[in-house]
Coordinates of N, CA, C and O in Angstrom, one line a residue:
I1 N -6.6 4.5 10.2 CA -5.1 4.5 10.5 C -4.7 3.4 9.3 O -3.6 3.5 8.7
G2 N -5.5 2.3 9.3 CA -5.0 1.3 8.2 C -5.0 1.7 6.9 O -4.1 1.5 6.1
L3 N -6.0 2.6 6.5 CA -6.1 3.1 5.1 C -4.8 4.0 4.9 O -4.2 4.0 3.8
V4 N -4.5 4.8 5.9 CA -3.2 5.7 5.7 C -2.0 4.7 5.5 O -1.3 4.9 4.4
H5 N -1.8 3.7 6.3 CA -0.7 2.8 6.1 C -0.8 2.1 4.7 O 0.3 2.0 3.9
L6 N -1.9 1.8 4.2 CA -2.2 1.1 3.0 C -1.9 2.1 1.7 O -1.0 1.7 0.9
Y7 N -2.2 3.4 2.0 CA -2.0 4.2 0.8 C -0.5 4.7 0.8 O 0.1 5.1 -0.3
Q8 N 0.1 4.6 1.9 CA 1.6 4.7 2.0 C 2.5 3.7 1.6 O 3.7 3.7 1.6
G9 N 1.7 2.5 1.5 CA 2.7 1.4 1.0 C 3.2 0.5 2.2 O 4.0 -0.3 2.0
D10 N 2.9 0.9 3.2 CA 3.2 0.0 4.4 C 2.2 -1.1 4.8 O 1.3 -0.9 5.7
Y11 N 2.2 -2.0 4.0 CA 1.1 -3.0 4.1 C 1.0 -3.8 5.3 O -0.1 -4.2 5.8
G12 N 2.2 -4.1 5.9 CA 2.2 -5.0 7.1 C 1.7 -4.1 8.3 O 0.8 -4.7 9.1
L13 N 1.9 -2.9 8.4 CA 1.2 -2.0 9.3 C -0.1 -1.8 9.0 O -1.0 -1.8 10.1
A14 N -0.5 -1.7 7.9 CA -2.0 -1.7 7.4 C -2.7 -2.8 8.0 O -3.9 -2.6 8.5
I15 N -2.1 -4.1 7.7 CA -3.0 -5.3 8.2 C -3.0 -5.2 9.7 O -4.3 -5.5 10.3
D16 N -1.8 -4.9 10.4 CA -2.0 -4.8 11.8 C -3.1 -3.8 12.3 O -3.9 -4.1 13.1
S17 N -3.1 -2.6 11.6 CA -4.2 -1.6 12.0 C -5.7 -2.2 11.7 O -6.6 -2.0 12.5
F18 N -5.8 -2.8 10.6 CA -7.2 -3.3 10.2 C -7.7 -4.5 11.3 O -8.7 -4.6 11.6
K19 N -6.6 -5.2 11.7 CA -7.0 -6.4 12.6 C -7.4 -5.7 13.9 O -8.4 -6.2 14.5
R20 N -6.6 -4.7 14.2 CA -6.9 -4.0 15.5 C -8.4 -3.4 15.3 O -9.3 -3.5 16.4
G21 N -8.7 -3.0 14.2 CA -10.0 -2.2 14.0 C -11.0 -3.4 14.1 O -12.1 -3.1 14.6
L22 N -11.0 -4.5 13.6 CA -11.7 -5.7 13.6 C -12.0 -6.0 15.1 O -13.1 -6.3 15.4
R23 N -11.0 -6.0 15.8 CA -11.3 -6.3 17.3 C -12.0 -5.2 18.0 O -13.0 -5.7 18.8
L24 N -11.8 -4.0 17.8 CA -12.6 -3.0 18.2 C -14.2 -3.0 17.8 O -15.0 -2.7 18.6
N25 N -14.1 -3.3 16.5 CA -15.7 -3.6 15.9 C -16.3 -4.5 16.6 O -17.6 -4.3 16.9
K26 N -15.8 -5.6 16.8 CA -16.5 -6.7 17.5 C -16.8 -6.4 19.0 O -17.9 -6.7 19.4
E27 N -15.9 -5.5 19.7 CA -16.1 -5.0 21.1 C -17.4 -4.2 21.1 O -18.1 -4.4 22.2
I28 N -17.4 -3.4 20.2 CA -18.5 -2.3 20.4 C -19.7 -2.8 19.5 O -20.8 -2.1 19.3
G29 N -19.7 -3.8 18.6 CA -20.9 -4.3 17.9 C -21.0 -3.5 16.7 O -22.2 -3.5 16.0
A30 N -20.0 -2.8 16.1 CA -20.0 -2.0 14.8 C -20.2 -3.1 13.7 O -19.9 -4.3 13.8
T31 N -20.5 -2.6 12.5 CA -20.7 -3.4 11.3 C -19.7 -3.2 10.2 O -20.0 -3.3 9.1
L32 N -18.5 -3.0 10.6 CA -17.4 -2.6 9.6 C -16.5 -3.7 9.3 O -15.6 -3.7 8.7
E33 N -16.9 -4.9 9.7 CA -16.0 -6.2 9.6 C -15.8 -6.4 8.2 O -14.6 -6.6 7.8
S34 N -16.7 -6.4 7.2 CA -16.6 -6.6 5.9 C -15.5 -5.9 5.2 O -14.6 -6.3 4.4
E35 N -15.5 -4.5 5.6 CA -14.7 -3.6 5.0 C -13.3 -3.8 5.5 O -12.4 -3.8 4.6
A36 N -13.1 -4.1 6.6 CA -11.8 -4.4 7.2 C -11.0 -5.5 6.5 O -10.0 -5.6 6.3
L37 N -12.1 -6.6 6.5 CA -11.5 -7.8 5.8 C -11.2 -7.7 4.4 O -10.0 -8.2 4.0
M38 N -11.8 -6.9 3.7 CA -11.6 -6.4 2.3 C -10.2 -5.8 2.3 O -9.3 -6.1 1.5
N39 N -10.1 -4.9 3.2 CA -8.8 -4.1 3.2 C -7.5 -4.9 3.6 O -6.6 -4.7 3.0
I40 N -7.8 -5.8 4.6 CA -6.7 -6.7 5.0 C -6.3 -7.6 3.6 O -5.2 -7.8 3.3
G41 N -7.3 -7.9 2.8 CA -7.1 -8.8 1.6 C -6.4 -7.7 0.6 O -5.2 -8.4 -0.1
V42 N -6.6 -6.7 0.6 CA -5.8 -5.7 -0.5 C -4.5 -5.6 0.0 O -3.5 -5.7 -0.8
A43 N -4.2 -5.4 1.3 CA -2.8 -5.3 1.9 C -2.0 -6.6 1.6 O -0.9 -6.6 1.3
A44 N -2.8 -7.6 1.9 CA -2.0 -9.1 1.6 C -1.7 -9.1 0.2 O -0.7 -9.7 -0.1
W45 N -2.7 -8.8 -0.6 CA -2.4 -9.0 -2.1 C -1.2 -8.2 -2.5 O -0.3 -8.5 -3.3
K46 N -1.1 -6.9 -2.0 CA 0.0 -6.1 -2.2 C 1.5 -6.8 -1.8 O 2.5 -6.5 -2.3
L47 N 1.3 -7.4 -0.6 CA 2.5 -8.3 -0.1 C 2.7 -9.4 -0.9 O 3.7 -10.2 -0.5
G48 N 1.9 -9.8 -1.8 CA 2.2 -11.1 -2.6 C 1.6 -12.2 -1.9 O 1.8 -13.3 -2.2
Q49 N 0.8 -12.0 -0.9 CA 0.3 -13.0 0.0 C -1.2 -13.3 -0.8 O -2.2 -13.1 -0.3
R50 N -1.1 -14.2 -1.8 CA -2.4 -14.3 -2.7 C -3.4 -14.9 -2.1 O -4.7 -14.7 -1.9
Q51 N -3.0 -16.2 -1.3 CA -4.0 -17.1 -0.5 C -4.8 -16.2 0.5 O -5.8 -16.3 0.7
R52 N -4.0 -15.6 1.4 CA -4.5 -14.7 2.3 C -5.5 -13.8 1.8 O -6.6 -13.7 2.3
A53 N -5.0 -13.0 0.8 CA -5.9 -11.9 0.3 C -7.2 -12.5 -0.2 O -8.2 -11.9 0.1
E54 N -7.2 -13.7 -1.0 CA -8.2 -14.3 -1.5 C -9.1 -14.8 -0.3 O -10.5 -14.5 -0.4
A55 N -8.6 -15.3 0.6 CA -9.5 -15.8 1.8 C -10.2 -14.7 2.6 O -11.3 -14.7 2.8
N56 N -9.6 -13.5 2.5 CA -10.1 -12.5 3.3 C -11.2 -11.8 2.4 O -12.1 -11.4 2.9
F57 N -10.9 -11.7 1.1 CA -12.0 -11.2 0.2 C -13.2 -12.0 0.1 O -14.3 -11.6 0.0
R58 N -13.1 -13.3 0.2 CA -14.2 -14.3 0.0 C -15.0 -14.3 1.5 O -16.2 -14.3 1.4
Q59 N -14.2 -14.0 2.5 CA -14.9 -14.0 3.8 C -15.8 -12.5 3.8 O -16.9 -12.6 4.4
S60 N -15.2 -11.6 3.3 CA -15.9 -10.2 3.3 C -17.0 -10.4 2.2 O -18.1 -9.9 2.6
L61 N -17.0 -11.2 1.3 CA -18.0 -11.3 0.3 C -19.2 -11.9 1.0 O -20.3 -11.6 0.8
R62 N -18.9 -13.0 1.7 CA -20.1 -13.6 2.4 C -20.7 -12.6 3.3 O -22.1 -12.8 3.2
I63 N -20.2 -12.0 4.0 CA -20.7 -11.0 4.9 C -21.6 -10.0 4.1 O -22.7 -9.6 4.4
T64 N -21.0 -9.4 3.0 CA -21.8 -8.2 2.3 C -22.9 -8.9 1.6 O -23.9 -8.2 1.4
E65 N -22.7 -10.0 1.0 CA -24.0 -10.6 0.5 C -25.0 -10.9 1.4 O -26.3 -10.7 1.0
R66 N -24.7 -11.3 2.5 CA -25.7 -11.5 3.6 C -26.3 -10.3 4.1 O -27.7 -10.3 4.1
D67 N -25.6 -9.4 4.3 CA -26.2 -8.0 4.7 C -26.6 -7.0 3.6 O -27.3 -6.0 4.0
G68 N -26.4 -7.5 2.3 CA -27.0 -6.7 1.2 C -26.3 -5.4 0.9 O -26.9 -4.4 0.5
S69 N -25.0 -5.4 1.3 CA -24.3 -4.1 1.0 C -23.8 -4.3 -0.5 O -22.5 -4.8 -0.8
R70 N -24.6 -3.8 -1.4 CA -24.3 -4.0 -2.7 C -23.1 -3.3 -3.3 O -22.3 -3.8 -4.1
N71 N -22.8 -2.1 -2.9 CA -21.7 -1.3 -3.4 C -20.3 -2.0 -3.0 O -19.4 -2.2 -3.6
L72 N -20.3 -2.5 -1.7 CA -19.1 -3.2 -1.2 C -19.1 -4.6 -1.9 O -17.8 -5.0 -2.2
T73 N -20.1 -5.2 -2.1 CA -20.2 -6.5 -2.9 C -19.6 -6.3 -4.3 O -18.6 -7.2 -4.6
A74 N -20.0 -5.3 -5.1 CA -19.3 -5.0 -6.3 C -17.8 -4.7 -6.2 O -16.9 -5.4 -7.0
K75 N -17.4 -4.1 -5.2 CA -15.8 -3.9 -5.0 C -15.1 -5.2 -4.8 O -14.0 -5.3 -5.3
I76 N -15.7 -5.9 -3.9 CA -15.1 -7.2 -3.5 C -14.9 -8.2 -4.8 O -14.0 -8.8 -5.1
L77 N -16.2 -8.2 -5.5 CA -16.1 -9.1 -6.7 C -15.2 -8.5 -7.7 O -14.4 -9.5 -8.3
H78 N -15.1 -7.2 -7.8 CA -14.0 -6.7 -8.8 C -12.6 -7.1 -8.3 O -11.8 -7.6 -9.1
G79 N -12.3 -7.0 -6.9 CA -11.0 -7.5 -6.4 C -10.8 -9.0 -6.7 O -9.6 -9.2 -7.1
L80 N -11.7 -9.8 -6.4 CA -11.6 -11.2 -6.6 C -11.4 -11.4 -8.1 O -10.5 -12.3 -8.4
G81 N -12.0 -10.9 -9.1 CA -11.9 -10.9 -10.4 C -10.5 -10.5 -10.7 O -9.9 -11.3 -11.6
R82 N -10.0 -9.5 -10.3 CA -8.6 -9.1 -10.6 C -7.5 -10.0 -10.1 O -6.5 -10.3 -10.7
M83 N -7.9 -10.6 -8.9 CA -7.0 -11.7 -8.3 C -6.9 -12.9 -9.3 O -5.9 -13.5 -9.5
A84 N -8.2 -13.3 -9.8 CA -8.4 -14.5 -10.6 C -7.6 -14.3 -12.0 O -6.9 -15.1 -12.3
L85 N -7.7 -13.0 -12.5 CA -7.0 -12.6 -13.6 C -5.5 -12.8 -13.6 O -4.9 -13.3 -14.3
E86 N -5.0 -12.2 -12.4 CA -3.6 -12.3 -12.2 C -3.1 -13.7 -11.9 O -2.0 -14.0 -12.3
A87 N -3.8 -14.7 -11.5 CA -3.4 -16.0 -11.3 C -3.7 -16.8 -12.5 O -3.4 -18.0 -12.5
G88 N -4.2 -16.3 -13.7 CA -4.3 -17.0 -14.9 C -5.5 -17.7 -15.0 O -5.7 -18.6 -15.9
R89 N -6.6 -17.4 -14.1 CA -7.9 -18.0 -14.1 C -8.8 -17.1 -15.0 O -9.7 -16.6 -14.2
Q90 N -8.6 -17.0 -16.2 CA -9.6 -16.0 -16.9 C -11.1 -16.2 -16.8 O -11.6 -15.4 -16.9
A91 N -11.4 -17.5 -16.9 CA -12.8 -17.9 -17.1 C -13.6 -17.4 -15.8 O -14.5 -16.7 -15.7
E92 N -12.8 -17.7 -14.7 CA -13.4 -17.3 -13.2 C -13.4 -15.8 -13.2 O -14.3 -15.1 -12.7
A93 N -12.2 -15.2 -13.7 CA -12.1 -13.7 -13.8 C -13.4 -13.0 -14.5 O -14.0 -12.2 -14.0
D94 N -13.7 -13.5 -15.7 CA -14.7 -13.1 -16.4 C -16.0 -13.1 -15.7 O -16.7 -12.1 -15.6
V95 N -16.2 -14.1 -15.0 CA -17.6 -14.3 -14.2 C -17.6 -13.4 -13.1 O -18.6 -12.7 -12.9
L96 N -16.4 -13.2 -12.3 CA -16.6 -12.2 -11.1 C -16.6 -10.9 -11.7 O -17.4 -9.9 -11.3
L97 N -15.8 -10.4 -12.6 CA -15.8 -9.2 -13.1 C -17.1 -8.7 -13.8 O -17.7 -7.5 -13.5
Q98 N -17.8 -9.6 -14.4 CA -19.1 -9.4 -15.0 C -20.1 -9.2 -13.9 O -20.9 -8.2 -14.0
R99 N -20.1 -9.9 -12.9 CA -21.0 -9.8 -11.8 C -20.7 -8.4 -11.1 O -21.7 -7.7 -10.8
S100 N -19.5 -8.0 -11.0 CA -19.1 -6.6 -10.5 C -19.6 -5.6 -11.4 O -20.4 -4.7 -10.9
L101 N -19.4 -5.7 -12.7 CA -20.0 -4.8 -13.6 C -21.4 -4.8 -13.5 O -22.1 -3.6 -13.6
D102 N -22.2 -5.8 -13.5 CA -23.5 -5.8 -13.5 C -24.2 -5.0 -12.2 O -25.1 -4.0 -12.4
L103 N -23.6 -5.2 -11.0 CA -23.9 -4.5 -9.8 C -23.8 -3.0 -9.9 O -24.5 -2.3 -9.7
R104 N -22.6 -2.8 -10.6 CA -22.1 -1.4 -10.5 C -23.1 -0.6 -11.4 O -23.3 0.6 -11.3
E105 N -23.5 -1.2 -12.7 CA -24.4 -0.5 -13.5 C -25.7 -0.5 -12.9 O -26.4 0.7 -13.0
E106 N -26.2 -1.3 -12.1 CA -27.5 -1.2 -11.4 C -27.6 -0.1 -10.4 O -28.3 0.6 -10.2
L107 N -26.3 0.0 -9.7 CA -26.2 1.2 -8.8 C -25.9 2.3 -9.5 O -25.7 3.4 -8.7
K108 N -25.7 2.5 -10.7 CA -25.2 3.7 -11.4 C -23.9 4.3 -11.0 O -23.8 5.2 -10.8
D109 N -23.1 3.3 -10.6 CA -21.7 3.7 -10.0 C -20.7 4.0 -11.3 O -20.2 2.9 -11.9
Q110 N -20.7 5.2 -11.7 CA -20.0 5.4 -12.9 C -18.4 5.1 -12.8 O -18.0 4.4 -13.7
A111 N -17.8 5.5 -11.8 CA -16.3 5.1 -11.7 C -16.1 3.6 -11.7 O -15.2 2.9 -12.2
G112 N -17.0 3.0 -10.8 CA -17.1 1.5 -10.6 C -17.3 0.7 -12.1 O -16.4 -0.2 -12.5
T113 N -18.3 1.4 -12.8 CA -18.5 0.8 -14.0 C -17.4 0.6 -14.9 O -17.0 -0.2 -15.7
A114 N -16.8 2.0 -15.0 CA -15.6 2.1 -16.0 C -14.4 1.2 -15.6 O -13.7 0.6 -16.3
E115 N -14.3 1.1 -14.1 CA -13.1 0.3 -13.8 C -13.4 -1.1 -14.1 O -12.5 -1.8 -14.4
S116 N -14.7 -1.7 -13.9 CA -15.0 -2.9 -14.2 C -14.9 -3.4 -15.9 O -14.3 -4.3 -16.2
L117 N -15.4 -2.4 -16.4 CA -15.2 -2.4 -17.9 C -13.7 -2.7 -18.4 O -13.4 -3.4 -19.2
N118 N -12.9 -1.8 -17.9 CA -11.5 -2.0 -18.1 C -10.9 -3.2 -17.6 O -10.2 -3.9 -18.4
A119 N -11.2 -3.7 -16.7 CA -10.6 -5.0 -16.1 C -11.4 -6.1 -17.1 O -10.5 -7.1 -17.4
L120 N -12.5 -6.1 -17.5 CA -13.1 -7.1 -18.4 C -12.2 -7.0 -19.5 O -12.1 -8.1 -20.5
A121 N -12.0 -5.8 -20.2 CA -11.3 -5.7 -21.3 C -9.9 -6.2 -21.3 O -9.3 -6.9 -22.2
W122 N -9.3 -6.0 -20.0 CA -7.9 -6.8 -19.8 C -8.0 -8.3 -20.0 O -7.2 -8.9 -20.5
S123 N -9.0 -8.8 -19.5 CA -9.5 -10.2 -19.4 C -9.6 -10.7 -20.8 O -9.0 -11.7 -21.5
R124 N -10.3 -10.0 -21.7 CA -10.4 -10.3 -23.2 C -9.1 -10.2 -23.8 O -8.9 -11.0 -24.7
L125 N -8.4 -9.2 -23.6 CA -7.2 -9.0 -24.2 C -6.2 -10.1 -24.0 O -5.5 -10.8 -24.9
I126 N -6.2 -10.6 -22.8 CA -5.3 -11.8 -22.4 C -5.7 -13.0 -23.0 O -4.9 -13.8 -23.5
R127 N -7.1 -13.1 -23.2 CA -7.7 -14.2 -24.0 C -7.6 -14.1 -25.6 O -8.0 -14.9 -26.2
R128 N -7.0 -13.0 -25.9 CA -6.8 -12.7 -27.3 C -8.2 -12.5 -28.1 O -8.4 -12.8 -29.2
R129 N -9.3 -12.0 -27.4 CA -10.4 -11.6 -27.9 C -10.6 -10.1 -28.2 O -11.1 -9.5 -27.4
F130 N -9.8 -9.6 -29.2 CA -9.6 -8.1 -29.4 C -10.8 -7.5 -29.8 O -10.9 -6.3 -29.3
E131 N -11.8 -8.0 -30.4 CA -13.0 -7.3 -30.6 C -13.8 -6.9 -29.4 O -14.2 -5.9 -29.2
G132 N -13.9 -7.9 -28.5 CA -14.5 -7.9 -27.4 C -13.7 -6.7 -26.5 O -14.4 -5.9 -25.8
T133 N -12.3 -6.7 -26.5 CA -11.7 -5.8 -25.8 C -11.9 -4.5 -26.3 O -12.0 -3.5 -25.4
A134 N -12.0 -4.2 -27.4 CA -12.3 -2.8 -28.2 C -13.7 -2.2 -27.7 O -13.7 -1.2 -27.2
A135 N -14.5 -3.1 -27.7 CA -16.1 -2.7 -27.3 C -16.2 -2.2 -25.9 O -16.6 -1.2 -25.5
L136 N -15.4 -3.1 -24.9 CA -15.4 -2.8 -23.6 C -14.8 -1.5 -23.1 O -15.2 -0.7 -22.4
A137 N -13.5 -1.6 -23.7 CA -12.6 -0.4 -23.5 C -13.3 1.0 -24.2 O -13.2 2.0 -23.4
Q138 N -13.9 0.9 -25.3 CA -14.8 2.1 -25.8 C -15.7 2.6 -24.7 O -15.8 3.8 -24.5
R139 N -16.5 1.8 -24.3 CA -17.5 2.1 -23.1 C -16.8 2.6 -22.0 O -17.3 3.7 -21.6
A140 N -15.7 2.0 -21.5 CA -15.2 2.5 -20.3 C -14.4 4.0 -20.7 O -14.7 4.9 -19.9
A141 N -14.1 4.2 -21.8 CA -13.5 5.4 -22.3 C -14.4 6.4 -22.2 O -14.3 7.5 -21.7
E142 N -15.7 6.2 -22.7 CA -16.9 7.0 -22.8 C -17.3 7.5 -21.5 O -17.5 8.7 -21.1
I143 N -17.4 6.6 -20.6 CA -17.8 6.9 -19.1 C -16.8 7.6 -18.5 O -17.1 8.5 -17.8
A144 N -15.5 7.1 -18.7 CA -14.4 8.0 -17.8 C -14.3 9.5 -18.4 O -14.1 10.3 -17.4
Q145 N -14.4 9.6 -19.7 CA -14.3 10.9 -20.2 C -15.4 11.9 -19.7 O -15.1 12.9 -19.2
K146 N -16.7 11.4 -19.7 CA -17.8 12.0 -19.2 C -17.8 12.4 -17.7 O -18.2 13.6 -17.3
N147 N -17.1 11.6 -17.0 CA -17.0 11.8 -15.6 C -15.7 12.3 -15.1 O -15.3 12.3 -13.9
E148 N -14.9 12.6 -16.0 CA -13.4 13.3 -15.8 C -12.6 12.4 -15.0 O -12.1 12.8 -14.0
Q149 N -12.6 11.1 -15.3 CA -11.8 10.1 -14.6 C -10.4 9.7 -15.4 O -10.5 8.6 -16.0
A150 N -9.6 10.6 -15.2 CA -8.3 10.4 -15.9 C -7.7 9.1 -15.8 O -7.3 8.6 -17.1
E151 N -7.4 8.6 -14.9 CA -6.8 7.2 -14.7 C -7.4 6.1 -15.6 O -7.0 5.4 -16.2
L152 N -8.9 6.1 -15.3 CA -9.6 5.2 -16.1 C -9.6 5.4 -17.6 O -9.6 4.5 -18.3
L153 N -9.5 6.6 -17.9 CA -9.6 7.1 -19.3 C -8.2 6.7 -19.9 O -8.3 5.9 -21.1
W154 N -7.1 6.9 -19.3 CA -5.8 6.6 -20.0 C -5.8 5.0 -20.1 O -5.4 4.3 -21.1
E155 N -6.3 4.3 -19.0 CA -6.4 2.9 -19.2 C -7.2 2.3 -20.3 O -6.7 1.3 -20.9
A156 N -8.2 2.9 -20.5 CA -9.4 2.5 -21.6 C -8.7 2.7 -22.9 O -8.8 1.8 -23.8
H157 N -8.0 3.9 -23.1 CA -7.4 4.3 -24.3 C -6.1 3.4 -24.6 O -6.0 3.0 -25.9
T158 N -5.4 2.9 -23.7 CA -4.2 2.1 -23.8 C -5.0 0.7 -24.3 O -4.4 0.1 -25.3
L159 N -6.1 0.2 -23.7 CA -6.6 -1.1 -24.1 C -7.1 -1.1 -25.6 O -7.0 -2.0 -26.4
L160 N -7.7 0.2 -25.9 CA -8.2 0.3 -27.1 C -7.0 0.4 -28.3 O -7.3 -0.4 -29.3
G161 N -6.0 0.9 -28.0 CA -4.9 0.9 -28.9 C -4.2 -0.4 -29.1 O -4.0 -0.8 -30.2
I162 N -4.2 -1.1 -28.0 CA -3.8 -2.5 -28.3 C -4.6 -3.4 -29.0 O -4.2 -4.2 -30.0
A163 N -5.9 -3.3 -28.7 CA -7.0 -4.1 -29.4 C -6.9 -3.7 -30.8 O -7.0 -4.6 -31.8
W164 N -7.0 -2.3 -31.2 CA -7.2 -2.0 -32.6 C -5.8 -2.5 -33.3 O -5.8 -3.0 -34.5
R165 N -4.5 -2.3 -32.7 CA -3.4 -2.7 -33.4 C -3.4 -4.2 -33.6 O -2.9 -4.7 -34.7
R166 N -3.9 -4.9 -32.7 CA -3.9 -6.4 -32.7 C -4.8 -6.8 -33.8 O -4.9 -7.9 -34.4
L167 N -6.0 -6.1 -34.1 CA -7.0 -6.4 -35.0 C -6.5 -6.0 -36.5 O -7.3 -6.0 -37.4
G168 N -5.3 -5.4 -36.5 CA -4.7 -4.9 -37.9 C -5.4 -3.7 -38.3 O -5.5 -3.4 -39.5
Q169 N -5.7 -2.8 -37.4 CA -6.5 -1.6 -37.8 C -5.6 -0.5 -37.1 O -6.2 0.5 -36.3
P170 N -4.3 -0.4 -37.5 CA -3.4 0.9 -36.6 C -4.0 2.2 -37.1 O -3.9 3.1 -36.0
E171 N -4.7 2.4 -38.1 CA -5.2 3.7 -38.5 C -6.2 4.2 -37.4 O -6.3 5.4 -37.1
I172 N -7.0 3.3 -36.9 CA -7.9 3.6 -35.8 C -7.1 4.2 -34.7 O -7.6 5.2 -34.0
V173 N -6.2 3.6 -34.2 CA -5.4 4.1 -33.2 C -4.8 5.3 -33.3 O -4.7 6.2 -32.4
L174 N -4.3 5.7 -34.5 CA -3.7 6.9 -34.8 C -4.9 8.1 -34.8 O -4.5 9.1 -34.4
Q175 N -6.0 7.7 -35.4 CA -7.0 8.7 -35.3 C -7.5 8.8 -33.9 O -7.8 10.2 -33.6
E176 N -7.5 7.9 -33.2 CA -7.8 8.0 -31.9 C -7.1 9.0 -31.0 O -7.3 9.8 -30.3
A177 N -5.7 8.7 -31.3 CA -4.7 9.5 -30.6 C -4.8 11.0 -31.1 O -4.5 11.9 -30.3
R178 N -5.1 11.3 -32.3 CA -5.3 12.6 -32.7 C -6.5 13.2 -32.1 O -6.4 14.6 -31.7
N179 N -7.4 12.6 -31.8 CA -8.6 13.0 -31.2 C -8.4 13.5 -29.7 O -9.2 14.2 -29.1
L180 N -7.4 12.8 -29.2 CA -7.2 13.1 -27.8 C -6.4 14.4 -27.6 O -6.3 14.9 -26.5
T181 N -5.8 15.0 -28.6 CA -4.8 16.0 -28.4 C -5.6 17.4 -28.8 O -6.6 17.3 -29.3

């Protein structure tokens, strides 16, 4: 129910539902605590409650690292990296996003790998490291294209276009655009 509210953009109700789920999990001894905490973090982030979001993500991360849930750990690291990036903490963002990317590559999570590559490319772009941006975005685009991940593909191509333009090579941007049509 919390996920439905989250996807519908009703973040307050989503948090209430996830909290209710946490209570029920504890009562029956289920092991979904980490996921619920992460989802509360996502909803809090959407509400602009950055401290609350980060606290929930960090608590969730402690649990997943203890329990060995590598897929969820990678998602949480990605979320924390995006939060750090949004807060202007690029060095921290790079470390978190790189850890997420490393795990996702180990797990052969193609969608997650492309997502982490795009996030790292955004971080490089913000830091004005355009060559690094282009290399990461190119890898993300290749993975997204191969796996028919349209959203990740357009994000990667956007990053590529910005990087090549900033590197003073707009002809590459134009050639890439021609290749897409």
